[in-house]
mmCIF file with all atom_site columns, C-alpha atoms in Angstrom:
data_model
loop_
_atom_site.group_PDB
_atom_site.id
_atom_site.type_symbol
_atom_site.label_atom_id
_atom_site.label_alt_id
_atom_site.label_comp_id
_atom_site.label_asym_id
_atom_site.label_entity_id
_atom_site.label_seq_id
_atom_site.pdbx_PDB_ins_code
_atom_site.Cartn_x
_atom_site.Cartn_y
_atom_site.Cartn_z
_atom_site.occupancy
_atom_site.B_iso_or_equiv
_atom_site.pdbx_formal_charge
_atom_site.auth_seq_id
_atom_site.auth_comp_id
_atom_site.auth_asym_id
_atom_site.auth_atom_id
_atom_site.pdbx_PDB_model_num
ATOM 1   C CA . UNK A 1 1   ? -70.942 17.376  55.114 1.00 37.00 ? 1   UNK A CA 1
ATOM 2   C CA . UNK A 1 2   ? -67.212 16.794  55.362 1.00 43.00 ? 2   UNK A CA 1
ATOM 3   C CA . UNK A 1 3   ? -65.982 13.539  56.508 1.00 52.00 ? 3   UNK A CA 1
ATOM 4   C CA . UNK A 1 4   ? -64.196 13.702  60.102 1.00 55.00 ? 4   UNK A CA 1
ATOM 5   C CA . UNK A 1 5   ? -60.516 13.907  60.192 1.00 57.00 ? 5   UNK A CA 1
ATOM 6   C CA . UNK A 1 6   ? -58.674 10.756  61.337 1.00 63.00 ? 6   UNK A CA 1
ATOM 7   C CA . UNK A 1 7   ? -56.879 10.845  64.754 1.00 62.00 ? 7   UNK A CA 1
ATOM 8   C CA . UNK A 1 8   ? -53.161 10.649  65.526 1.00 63.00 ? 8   UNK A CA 1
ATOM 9   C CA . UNK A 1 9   ? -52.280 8.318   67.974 1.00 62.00 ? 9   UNK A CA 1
ATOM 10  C CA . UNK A 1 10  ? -50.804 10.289  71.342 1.00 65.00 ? 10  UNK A CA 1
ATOM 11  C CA . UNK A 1 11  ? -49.693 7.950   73.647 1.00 71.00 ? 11  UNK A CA 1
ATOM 12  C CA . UNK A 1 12  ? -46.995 4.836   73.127 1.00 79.00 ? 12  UNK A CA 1
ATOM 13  C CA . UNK A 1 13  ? -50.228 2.306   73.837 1.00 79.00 ? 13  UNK A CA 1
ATOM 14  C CA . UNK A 1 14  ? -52.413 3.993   70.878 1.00 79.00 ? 14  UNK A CA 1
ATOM 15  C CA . UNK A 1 15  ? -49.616 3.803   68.380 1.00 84.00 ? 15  UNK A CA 1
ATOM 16  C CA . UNK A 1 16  ? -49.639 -0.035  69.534 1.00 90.00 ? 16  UNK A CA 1
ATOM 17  C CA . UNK A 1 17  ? -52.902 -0.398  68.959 1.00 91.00 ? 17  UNK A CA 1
ATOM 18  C CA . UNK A 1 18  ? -52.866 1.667   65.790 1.00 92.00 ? 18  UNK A CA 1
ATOM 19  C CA . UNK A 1 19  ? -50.140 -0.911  64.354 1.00 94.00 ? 19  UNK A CA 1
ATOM 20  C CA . UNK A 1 20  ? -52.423 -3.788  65.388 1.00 96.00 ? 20  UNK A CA 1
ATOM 21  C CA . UNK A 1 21  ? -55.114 -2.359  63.287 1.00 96.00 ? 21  UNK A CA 1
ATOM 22  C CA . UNK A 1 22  ? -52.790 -1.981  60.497 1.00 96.00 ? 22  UNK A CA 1
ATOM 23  C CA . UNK A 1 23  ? -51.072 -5.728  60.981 1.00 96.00 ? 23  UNK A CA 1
ATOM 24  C CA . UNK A 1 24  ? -55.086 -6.907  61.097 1.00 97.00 ? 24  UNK A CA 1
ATOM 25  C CA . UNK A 1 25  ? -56.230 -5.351  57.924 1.00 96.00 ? 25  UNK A CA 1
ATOM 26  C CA . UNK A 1 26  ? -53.035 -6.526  56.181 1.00 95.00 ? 26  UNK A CA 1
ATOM 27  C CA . UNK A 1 27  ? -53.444 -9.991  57.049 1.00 96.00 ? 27  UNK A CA 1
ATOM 28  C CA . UNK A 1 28  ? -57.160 -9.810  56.327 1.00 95.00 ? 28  UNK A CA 1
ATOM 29  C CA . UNK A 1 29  ? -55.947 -8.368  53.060 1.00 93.00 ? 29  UNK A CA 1
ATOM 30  C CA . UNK A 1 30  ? -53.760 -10.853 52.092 1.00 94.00 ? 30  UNK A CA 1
ATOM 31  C CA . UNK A 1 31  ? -56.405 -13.505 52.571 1.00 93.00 ? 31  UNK A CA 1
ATOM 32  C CA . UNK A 1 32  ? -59.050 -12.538 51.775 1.00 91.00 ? 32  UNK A CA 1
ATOM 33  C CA . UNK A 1 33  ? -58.774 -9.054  49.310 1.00 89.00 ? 33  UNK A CA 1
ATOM 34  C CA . UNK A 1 34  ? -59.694 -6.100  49.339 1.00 89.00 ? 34  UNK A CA 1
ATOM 35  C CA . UNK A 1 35  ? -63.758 -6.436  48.464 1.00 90.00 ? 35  UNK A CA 1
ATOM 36  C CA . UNK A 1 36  ? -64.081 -9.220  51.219 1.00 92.00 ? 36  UNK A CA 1
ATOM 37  C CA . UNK A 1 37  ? -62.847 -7.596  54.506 1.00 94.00 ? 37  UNK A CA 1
ATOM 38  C CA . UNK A 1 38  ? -64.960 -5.824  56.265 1.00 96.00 ? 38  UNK A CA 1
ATOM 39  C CA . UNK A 1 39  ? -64.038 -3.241  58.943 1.00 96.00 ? 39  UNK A CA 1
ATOM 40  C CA . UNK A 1 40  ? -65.955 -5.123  61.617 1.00 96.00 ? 40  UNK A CA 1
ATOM 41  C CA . UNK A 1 41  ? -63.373 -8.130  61.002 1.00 96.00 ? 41  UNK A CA 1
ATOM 42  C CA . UNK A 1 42  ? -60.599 -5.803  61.128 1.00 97.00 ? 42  UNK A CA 1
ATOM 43  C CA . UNK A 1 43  ? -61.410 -4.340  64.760 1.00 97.00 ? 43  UNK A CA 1
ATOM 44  C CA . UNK A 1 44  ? -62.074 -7.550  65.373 1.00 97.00 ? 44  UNK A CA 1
ATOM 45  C CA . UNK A 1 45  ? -58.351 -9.308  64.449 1.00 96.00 ? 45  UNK A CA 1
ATOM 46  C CA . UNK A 1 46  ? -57.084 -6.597  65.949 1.00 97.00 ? 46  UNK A CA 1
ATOM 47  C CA . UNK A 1 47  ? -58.749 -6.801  69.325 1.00 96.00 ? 47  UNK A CA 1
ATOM 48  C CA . UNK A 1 48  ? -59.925 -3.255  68.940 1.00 96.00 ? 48  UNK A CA 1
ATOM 49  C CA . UNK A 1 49  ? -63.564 -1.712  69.075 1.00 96.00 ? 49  UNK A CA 1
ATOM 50  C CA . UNK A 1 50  ? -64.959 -0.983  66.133 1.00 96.00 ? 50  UNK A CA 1
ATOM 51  C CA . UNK A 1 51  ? -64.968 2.678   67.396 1.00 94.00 ? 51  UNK A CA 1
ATOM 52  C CA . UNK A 1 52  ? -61.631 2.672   68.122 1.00 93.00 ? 52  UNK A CA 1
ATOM 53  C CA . UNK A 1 53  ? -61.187 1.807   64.612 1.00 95.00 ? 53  UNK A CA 1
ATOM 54  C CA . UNK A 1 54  ? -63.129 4.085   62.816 1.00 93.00 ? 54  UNK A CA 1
ATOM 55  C CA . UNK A 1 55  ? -61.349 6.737   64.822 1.00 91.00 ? 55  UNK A CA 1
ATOM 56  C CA . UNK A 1 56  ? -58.505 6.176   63.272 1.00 91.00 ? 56  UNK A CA 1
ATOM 57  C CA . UNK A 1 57  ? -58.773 4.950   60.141 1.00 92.00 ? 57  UNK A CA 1
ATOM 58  C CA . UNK A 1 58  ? -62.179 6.800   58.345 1.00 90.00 ? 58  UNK A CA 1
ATOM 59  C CA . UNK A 1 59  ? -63.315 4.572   55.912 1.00 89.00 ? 59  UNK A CA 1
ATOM 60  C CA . UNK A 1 60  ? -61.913 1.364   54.382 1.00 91.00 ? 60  UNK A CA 1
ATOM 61  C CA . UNK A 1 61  ? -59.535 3.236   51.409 1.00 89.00 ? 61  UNK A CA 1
ATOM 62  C CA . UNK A 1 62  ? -58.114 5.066   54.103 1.00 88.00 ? 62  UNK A CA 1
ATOM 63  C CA . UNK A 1 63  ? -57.577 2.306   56.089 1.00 92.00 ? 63  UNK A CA 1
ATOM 64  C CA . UNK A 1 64  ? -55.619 0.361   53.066 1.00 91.00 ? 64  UNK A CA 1
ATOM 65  C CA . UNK A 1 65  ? -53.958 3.660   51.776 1.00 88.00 ? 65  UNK A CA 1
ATOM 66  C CA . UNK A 1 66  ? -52.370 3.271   55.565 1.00 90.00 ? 66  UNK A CA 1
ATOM 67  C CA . UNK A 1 67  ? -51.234 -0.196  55.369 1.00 93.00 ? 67  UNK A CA 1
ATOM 68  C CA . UNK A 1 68  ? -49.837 0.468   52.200 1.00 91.00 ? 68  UNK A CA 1
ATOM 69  C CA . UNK A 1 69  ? -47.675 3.829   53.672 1.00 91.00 ? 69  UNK A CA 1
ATOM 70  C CA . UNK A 1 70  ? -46.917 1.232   56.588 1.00 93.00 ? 70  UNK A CA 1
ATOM 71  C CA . UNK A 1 71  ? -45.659 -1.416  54.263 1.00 93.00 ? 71  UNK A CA 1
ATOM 72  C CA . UNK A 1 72  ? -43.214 0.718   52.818 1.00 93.00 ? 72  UNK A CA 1
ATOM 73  C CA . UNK A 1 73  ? -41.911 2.180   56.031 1.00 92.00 ? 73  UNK A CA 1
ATOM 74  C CA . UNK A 1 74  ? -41.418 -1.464  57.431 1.00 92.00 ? 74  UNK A CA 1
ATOM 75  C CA . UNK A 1 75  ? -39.431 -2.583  54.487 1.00 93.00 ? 75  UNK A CA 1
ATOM 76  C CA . UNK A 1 76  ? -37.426 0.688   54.314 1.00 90.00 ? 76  UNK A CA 1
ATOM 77  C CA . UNK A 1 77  ? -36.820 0.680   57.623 1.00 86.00 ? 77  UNK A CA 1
ATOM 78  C CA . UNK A 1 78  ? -35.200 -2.901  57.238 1.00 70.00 ? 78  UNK A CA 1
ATOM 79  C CA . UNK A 1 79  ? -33.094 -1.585  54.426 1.00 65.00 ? 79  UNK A CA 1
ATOM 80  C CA . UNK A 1 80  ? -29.334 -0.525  54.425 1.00 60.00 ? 80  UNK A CA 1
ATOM 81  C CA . UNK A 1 81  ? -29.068 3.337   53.690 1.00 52.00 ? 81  UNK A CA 1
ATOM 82  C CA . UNK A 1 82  ? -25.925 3.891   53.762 1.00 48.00 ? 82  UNK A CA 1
ATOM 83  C CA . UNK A 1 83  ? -25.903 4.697   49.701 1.00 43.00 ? 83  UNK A CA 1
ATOM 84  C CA . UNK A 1 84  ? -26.619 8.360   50.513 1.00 45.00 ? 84  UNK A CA 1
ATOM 85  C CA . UNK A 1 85  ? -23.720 9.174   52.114 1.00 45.00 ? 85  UNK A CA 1
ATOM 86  C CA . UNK A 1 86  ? -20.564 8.152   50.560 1.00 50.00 ? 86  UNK A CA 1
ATOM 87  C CA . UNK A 1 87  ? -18.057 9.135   47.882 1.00 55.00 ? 87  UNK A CA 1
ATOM 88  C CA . UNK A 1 88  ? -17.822 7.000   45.045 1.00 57.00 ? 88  UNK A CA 1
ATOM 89  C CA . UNK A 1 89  ? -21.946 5.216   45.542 1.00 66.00 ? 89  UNK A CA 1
ATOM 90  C CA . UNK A 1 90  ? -23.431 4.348   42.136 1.00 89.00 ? 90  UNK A CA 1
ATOM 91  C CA . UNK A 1 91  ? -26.878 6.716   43.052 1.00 91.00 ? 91  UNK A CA 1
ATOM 92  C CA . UNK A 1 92  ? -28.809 5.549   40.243 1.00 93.00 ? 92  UNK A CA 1
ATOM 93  C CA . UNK A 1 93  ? -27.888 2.178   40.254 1.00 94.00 ? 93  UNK A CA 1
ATOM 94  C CA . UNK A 1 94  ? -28.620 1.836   44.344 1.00 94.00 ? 94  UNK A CA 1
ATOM 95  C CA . UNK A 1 95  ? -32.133 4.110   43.294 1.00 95.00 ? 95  UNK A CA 1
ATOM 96  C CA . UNK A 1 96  ? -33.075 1.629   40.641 1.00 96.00 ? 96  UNK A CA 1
ATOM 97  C CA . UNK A 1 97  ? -32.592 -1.876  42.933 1.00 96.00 ? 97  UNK A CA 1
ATOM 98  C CA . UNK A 1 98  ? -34.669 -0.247  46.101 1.00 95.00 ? 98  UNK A CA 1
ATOM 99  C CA . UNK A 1 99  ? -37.402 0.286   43.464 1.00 96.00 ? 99  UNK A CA 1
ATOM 100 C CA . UNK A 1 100 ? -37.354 -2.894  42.338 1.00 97.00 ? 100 UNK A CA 1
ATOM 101 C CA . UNK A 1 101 ? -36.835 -4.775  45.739 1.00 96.00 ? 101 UNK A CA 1
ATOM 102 C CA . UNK A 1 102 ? -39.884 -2.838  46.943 1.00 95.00 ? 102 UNK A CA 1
ATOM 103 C CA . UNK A 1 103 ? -42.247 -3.775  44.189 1.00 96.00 ? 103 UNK A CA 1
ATOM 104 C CA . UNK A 1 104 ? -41.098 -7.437  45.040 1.00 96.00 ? 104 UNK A CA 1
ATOM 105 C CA . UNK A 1 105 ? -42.008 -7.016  48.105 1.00 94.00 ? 105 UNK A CA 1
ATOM 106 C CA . UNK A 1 106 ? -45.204 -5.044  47.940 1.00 94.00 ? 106 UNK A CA 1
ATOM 107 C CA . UNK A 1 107 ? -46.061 -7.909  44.747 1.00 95.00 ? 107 UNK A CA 1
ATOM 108 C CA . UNK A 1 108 ? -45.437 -10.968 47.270 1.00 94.00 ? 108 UNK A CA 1
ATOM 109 C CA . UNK A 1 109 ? -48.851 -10.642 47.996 1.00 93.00 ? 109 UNK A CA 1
ATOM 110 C CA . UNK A 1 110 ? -50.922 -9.967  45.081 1.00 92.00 ? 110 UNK A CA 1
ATOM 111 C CA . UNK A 1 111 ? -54.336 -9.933  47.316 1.00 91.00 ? 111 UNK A CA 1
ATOM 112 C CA . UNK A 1 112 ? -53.084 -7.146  49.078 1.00 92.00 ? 112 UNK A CA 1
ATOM 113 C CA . UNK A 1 113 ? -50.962 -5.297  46.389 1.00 92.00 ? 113 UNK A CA 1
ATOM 114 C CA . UNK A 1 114 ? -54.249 -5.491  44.719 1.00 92.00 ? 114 UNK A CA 1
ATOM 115 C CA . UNK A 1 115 ? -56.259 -4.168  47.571 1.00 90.00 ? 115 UNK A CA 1
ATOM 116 C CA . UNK A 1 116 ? -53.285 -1.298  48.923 1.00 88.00 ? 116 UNK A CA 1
ATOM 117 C CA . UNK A 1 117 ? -53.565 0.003   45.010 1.00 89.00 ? 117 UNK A CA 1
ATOM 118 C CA . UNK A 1 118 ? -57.700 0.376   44.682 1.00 87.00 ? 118 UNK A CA 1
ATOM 119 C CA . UNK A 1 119 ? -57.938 1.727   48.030 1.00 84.00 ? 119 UNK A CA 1
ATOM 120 C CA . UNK A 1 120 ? -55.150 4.527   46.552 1.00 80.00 ? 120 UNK A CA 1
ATOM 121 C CA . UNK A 1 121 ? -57.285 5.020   43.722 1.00 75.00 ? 121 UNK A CA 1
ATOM 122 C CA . UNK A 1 122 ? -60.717 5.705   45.546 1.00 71.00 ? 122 UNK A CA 1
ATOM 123 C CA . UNK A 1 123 ? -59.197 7.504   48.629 1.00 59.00 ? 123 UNK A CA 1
ATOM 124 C CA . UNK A 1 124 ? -57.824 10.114  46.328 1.00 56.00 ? 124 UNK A CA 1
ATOM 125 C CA . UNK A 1 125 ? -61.668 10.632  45.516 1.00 57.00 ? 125 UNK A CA 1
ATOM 126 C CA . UNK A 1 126 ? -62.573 10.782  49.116 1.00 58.00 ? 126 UNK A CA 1
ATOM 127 C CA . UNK A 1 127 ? -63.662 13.596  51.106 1.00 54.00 ? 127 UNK A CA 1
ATOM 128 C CA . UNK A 1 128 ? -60.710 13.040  54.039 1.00 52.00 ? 128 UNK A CA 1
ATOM 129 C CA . UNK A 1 129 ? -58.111 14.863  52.931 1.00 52.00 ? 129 UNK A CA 1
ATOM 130 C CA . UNK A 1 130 ? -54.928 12.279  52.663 1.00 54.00 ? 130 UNK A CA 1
ATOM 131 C CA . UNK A 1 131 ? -52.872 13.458  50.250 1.00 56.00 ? 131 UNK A CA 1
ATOM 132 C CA . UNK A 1 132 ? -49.117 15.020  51.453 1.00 64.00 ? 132 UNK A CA 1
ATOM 133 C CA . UNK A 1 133 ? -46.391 15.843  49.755 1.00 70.00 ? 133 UNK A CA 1
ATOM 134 C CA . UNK A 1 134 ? -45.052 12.882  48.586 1.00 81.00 ? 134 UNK A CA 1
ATOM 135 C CA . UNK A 1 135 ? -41.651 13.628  49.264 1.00 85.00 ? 135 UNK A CA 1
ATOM 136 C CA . UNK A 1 136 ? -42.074 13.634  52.653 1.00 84.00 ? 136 UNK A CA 1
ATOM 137 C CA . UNK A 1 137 ? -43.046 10.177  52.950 1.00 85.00 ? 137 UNK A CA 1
ATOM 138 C CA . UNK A 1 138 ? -41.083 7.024   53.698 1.00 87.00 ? 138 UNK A CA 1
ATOM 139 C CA . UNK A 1 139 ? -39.711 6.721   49.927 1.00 91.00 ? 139 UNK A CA 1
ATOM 140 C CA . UNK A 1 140 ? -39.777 10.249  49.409 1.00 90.00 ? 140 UNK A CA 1
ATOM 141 C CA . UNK A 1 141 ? -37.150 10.613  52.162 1.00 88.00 ? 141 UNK A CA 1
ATOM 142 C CA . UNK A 1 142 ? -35.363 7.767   51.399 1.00 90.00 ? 142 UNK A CA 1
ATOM 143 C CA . UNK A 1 143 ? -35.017 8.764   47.714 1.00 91.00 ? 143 UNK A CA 1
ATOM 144 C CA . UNK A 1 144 ? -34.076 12.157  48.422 1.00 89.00 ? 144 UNK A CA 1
ATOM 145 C CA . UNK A 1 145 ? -31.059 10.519  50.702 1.00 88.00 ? 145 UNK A CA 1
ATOM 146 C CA . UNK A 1 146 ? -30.241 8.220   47.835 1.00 88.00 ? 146 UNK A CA 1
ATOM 147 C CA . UNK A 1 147 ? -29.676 11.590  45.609 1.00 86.00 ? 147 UNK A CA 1
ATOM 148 C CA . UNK A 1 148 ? -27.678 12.761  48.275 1.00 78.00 ? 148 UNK A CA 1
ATOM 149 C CA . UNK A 1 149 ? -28.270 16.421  47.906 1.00 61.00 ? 149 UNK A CA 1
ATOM 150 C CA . UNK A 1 150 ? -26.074 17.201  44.648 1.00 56.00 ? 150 UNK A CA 1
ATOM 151 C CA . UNK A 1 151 ? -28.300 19.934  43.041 1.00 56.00 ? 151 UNK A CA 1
ATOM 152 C CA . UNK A 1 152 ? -30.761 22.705  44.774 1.00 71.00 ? 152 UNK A CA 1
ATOM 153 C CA . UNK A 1 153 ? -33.418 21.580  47.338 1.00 85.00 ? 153 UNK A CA 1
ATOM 154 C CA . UNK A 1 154 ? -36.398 22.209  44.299 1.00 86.00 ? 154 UNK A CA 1
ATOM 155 C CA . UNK A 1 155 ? -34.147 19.931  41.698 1.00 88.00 ? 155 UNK A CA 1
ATOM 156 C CA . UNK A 1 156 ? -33.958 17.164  44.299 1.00 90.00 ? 156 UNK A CA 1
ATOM 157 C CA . UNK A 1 157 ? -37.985 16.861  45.473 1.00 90.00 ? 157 UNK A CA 1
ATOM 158 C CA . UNK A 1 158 ? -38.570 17.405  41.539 1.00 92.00 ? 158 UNK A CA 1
ATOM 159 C CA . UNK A 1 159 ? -36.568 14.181  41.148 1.00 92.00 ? 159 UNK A CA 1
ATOM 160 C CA . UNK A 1 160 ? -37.886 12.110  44.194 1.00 93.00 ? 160 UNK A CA 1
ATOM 161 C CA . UNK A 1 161 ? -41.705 13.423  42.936 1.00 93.00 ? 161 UNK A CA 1
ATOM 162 C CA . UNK A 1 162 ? -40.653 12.202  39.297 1.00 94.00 ? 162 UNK A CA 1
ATOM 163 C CA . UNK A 1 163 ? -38.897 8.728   40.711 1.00 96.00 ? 163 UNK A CA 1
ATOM 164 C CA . UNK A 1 164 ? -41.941 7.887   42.851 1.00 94.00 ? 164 UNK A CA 1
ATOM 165 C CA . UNK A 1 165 ? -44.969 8.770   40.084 1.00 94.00 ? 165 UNK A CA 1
ATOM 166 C CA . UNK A 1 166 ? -42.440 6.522   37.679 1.00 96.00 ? 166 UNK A CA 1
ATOM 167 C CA . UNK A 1 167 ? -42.413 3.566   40.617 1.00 96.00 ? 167 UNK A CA 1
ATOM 168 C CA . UNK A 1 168 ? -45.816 3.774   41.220 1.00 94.00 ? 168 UNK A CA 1
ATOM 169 C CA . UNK A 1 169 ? -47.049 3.369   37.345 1.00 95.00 ? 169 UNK A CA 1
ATOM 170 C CA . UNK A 1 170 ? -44.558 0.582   36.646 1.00 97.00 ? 170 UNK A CA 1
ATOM 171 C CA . UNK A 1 171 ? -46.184 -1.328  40.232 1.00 96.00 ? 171 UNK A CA 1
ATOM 172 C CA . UNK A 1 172 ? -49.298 -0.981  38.862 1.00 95.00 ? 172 UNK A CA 1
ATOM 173 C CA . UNK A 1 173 ? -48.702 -2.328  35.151 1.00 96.00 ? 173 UNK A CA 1
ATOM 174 C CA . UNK A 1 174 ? -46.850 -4.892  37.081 1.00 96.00 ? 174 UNK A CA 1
ATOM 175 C CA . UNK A 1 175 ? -49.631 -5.923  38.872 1.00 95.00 ? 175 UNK A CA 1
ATOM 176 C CA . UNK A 1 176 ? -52.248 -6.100  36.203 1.00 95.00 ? 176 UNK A CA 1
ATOM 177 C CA . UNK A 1 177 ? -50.145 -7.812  34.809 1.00 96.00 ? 177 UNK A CA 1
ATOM 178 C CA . UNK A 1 178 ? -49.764 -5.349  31.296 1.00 96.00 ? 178 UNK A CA 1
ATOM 179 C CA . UNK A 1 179 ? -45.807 -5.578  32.001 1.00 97.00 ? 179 UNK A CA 1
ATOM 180 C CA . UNK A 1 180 ? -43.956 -8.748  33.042 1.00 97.00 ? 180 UNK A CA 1
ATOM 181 C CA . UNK A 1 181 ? -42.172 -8.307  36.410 1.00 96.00 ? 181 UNK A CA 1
ATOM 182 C CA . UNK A 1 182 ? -38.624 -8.390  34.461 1.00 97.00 ? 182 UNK A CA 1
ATOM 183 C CA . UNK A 1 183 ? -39.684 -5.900  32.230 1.00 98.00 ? 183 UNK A CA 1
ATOM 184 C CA . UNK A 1 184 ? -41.274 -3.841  34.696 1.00 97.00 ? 184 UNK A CA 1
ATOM 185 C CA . UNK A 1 185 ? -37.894 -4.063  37.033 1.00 98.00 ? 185 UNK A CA 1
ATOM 186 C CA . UNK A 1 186 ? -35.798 -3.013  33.794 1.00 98.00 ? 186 UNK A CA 1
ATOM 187 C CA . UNK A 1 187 ? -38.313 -0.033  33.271 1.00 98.00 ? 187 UNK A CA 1
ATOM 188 C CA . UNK A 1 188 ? -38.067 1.017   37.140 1.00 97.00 ? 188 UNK A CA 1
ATOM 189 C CA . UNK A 1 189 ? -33.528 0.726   36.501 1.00 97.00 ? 189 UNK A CA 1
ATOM 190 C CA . UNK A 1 190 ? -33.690 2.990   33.663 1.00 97.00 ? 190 UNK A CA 1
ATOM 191 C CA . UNK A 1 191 ? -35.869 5.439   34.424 1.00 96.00 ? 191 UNK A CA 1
ATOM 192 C CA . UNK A 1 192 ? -33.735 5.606   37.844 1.00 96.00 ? 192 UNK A CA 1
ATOM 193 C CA . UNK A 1 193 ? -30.814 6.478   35.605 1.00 95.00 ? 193 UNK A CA 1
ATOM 194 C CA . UNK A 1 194 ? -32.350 8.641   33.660 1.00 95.00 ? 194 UNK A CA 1
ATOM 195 C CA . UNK A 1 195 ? -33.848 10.883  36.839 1.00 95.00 ? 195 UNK A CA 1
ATOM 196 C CA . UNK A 1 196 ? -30.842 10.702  38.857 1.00 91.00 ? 196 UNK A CA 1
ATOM 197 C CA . UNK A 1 197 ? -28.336 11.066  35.973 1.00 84.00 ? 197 UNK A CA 1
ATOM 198 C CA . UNK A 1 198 ? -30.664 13.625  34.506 1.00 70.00 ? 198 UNK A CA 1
#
C-alpha cells in the first residue's frame, strides 16, 4: 500500500503551524540528533497534535528532508541577490561564496546537518514521492538568477542541476569529515567557475 501524500497548508494559520513544526524538529535536531527525536516530541515542542503532525509531515525523513528545504529558504531569503542582475557581476565568483556561506551555515550545527543529510538519504527510498525538480527549489532558483540567463533555458537548469549535485557532495564529505571545511569551500569555488564559466 502506498504511503499517504502529505498535505499543503491552505490557510495563513496552517502555514504557521506548519513552520512551528519545522522550528520544533530543528531545535530537537540540533540537540538531540537525528536517531533521538521522536515525532511525539516534535508535535509536542511545537504545540501541535500528533495528528496534525503526521498530516503534514509523513514520516520522520520527510519531516527532516523539510527542515532541511526550510533551512535553505531562510538563509536565502536573508541573502542579497542582487548578483543576478547587473552588468559587470563576477557570476562565478558570487556562485562559489553562496555555496560556501550555505554549507557554513547548514555545518553550524553538525547534529542537525547530520540528521537533514540521513533523512535525504532514506526519504529518497521512501514510498512518498518527494523528489522535484531540483531547480525549482530555493537554490535552484537562486542559482539560476546568479547565471543570469546568458545561454538557452536547458543550458542554464543543466548548470544549476550540475552546481547543486556538486554542493551537495562537497556538504556531505564536509561533514564526515573526508574533506576539511577549507578544502571543501575551495572545491565548492572552483567547481562554481568551472560550471558557470563552462
Amino acid at each position: 500500500m502506498a504511503a499517504r501524500q502529505p498535505a499543503a497548508p491552505m490557510s495563513s494559520g496552517q502555514a504557521a503551524r506548519r513552520v512551528r513544526i519545522l522550528r520544533a524538529a530543528s531545535d530537537l535536531g540540533t540537540r538531540e540528533g537525528l536517531a533521538n527525536v521522536q515525532m511525539h516530541d516534535v508535535a509536542k515542542e511545537a504545540g501541535v497534535a500528533i495528528a496534525t503532525l503526521y498530516r503534514y509531515f509523513p514520516s520522520k525523513p520527510y519531516l527532516f528532508l523539510a527542515v532541511l528545504e526550510w533551512h535553505i529558504d531562510q538563509f536565502l531569503g536573508g541573502r542579497d541577490c542582487g548578483a543576478g542582475a547587473g552588468e559587470g557581476v563576477d557570476r562565478a565568483t558570487e556562485t562559489g561564496e553562496t555555496l560556501v556561506a550555505l554549507s557554513g551555515k547548514l555545518l553550524g550545527s553538525r547534529l542537525l546537518a547530520s540528521a537533514v543529510t540521513l533523512s535525504s538519504f532514506t526519504e529518497y527510498t521512501s514510498d512518498v514521492p518527494t523528489r522535484i525538480d531540483i531547480v525549482e527549489s530555493a537554490l535552484g532558483q537562486r542559482l539560476l538568477g546568479l547565471l543570469g540567463g546568458r545561454a538557452d533555458a536547458a543550458t542554464e537548469r543543466s548548470r544549476v542541476r550540475l552546481l547543486v549535485y556538486c554542493w551537495w557532495g562537497v556538504f556531505v564529505a564536509m561533514l564526515t569529515e573526508e574533506i576539511s571545511t577549507e578544502q571543501g569551500n575551495a572545491d565548492l569555488r572552483m567547481a562554481a567557475r568551472l560550471i558557470v564559466a563552462g
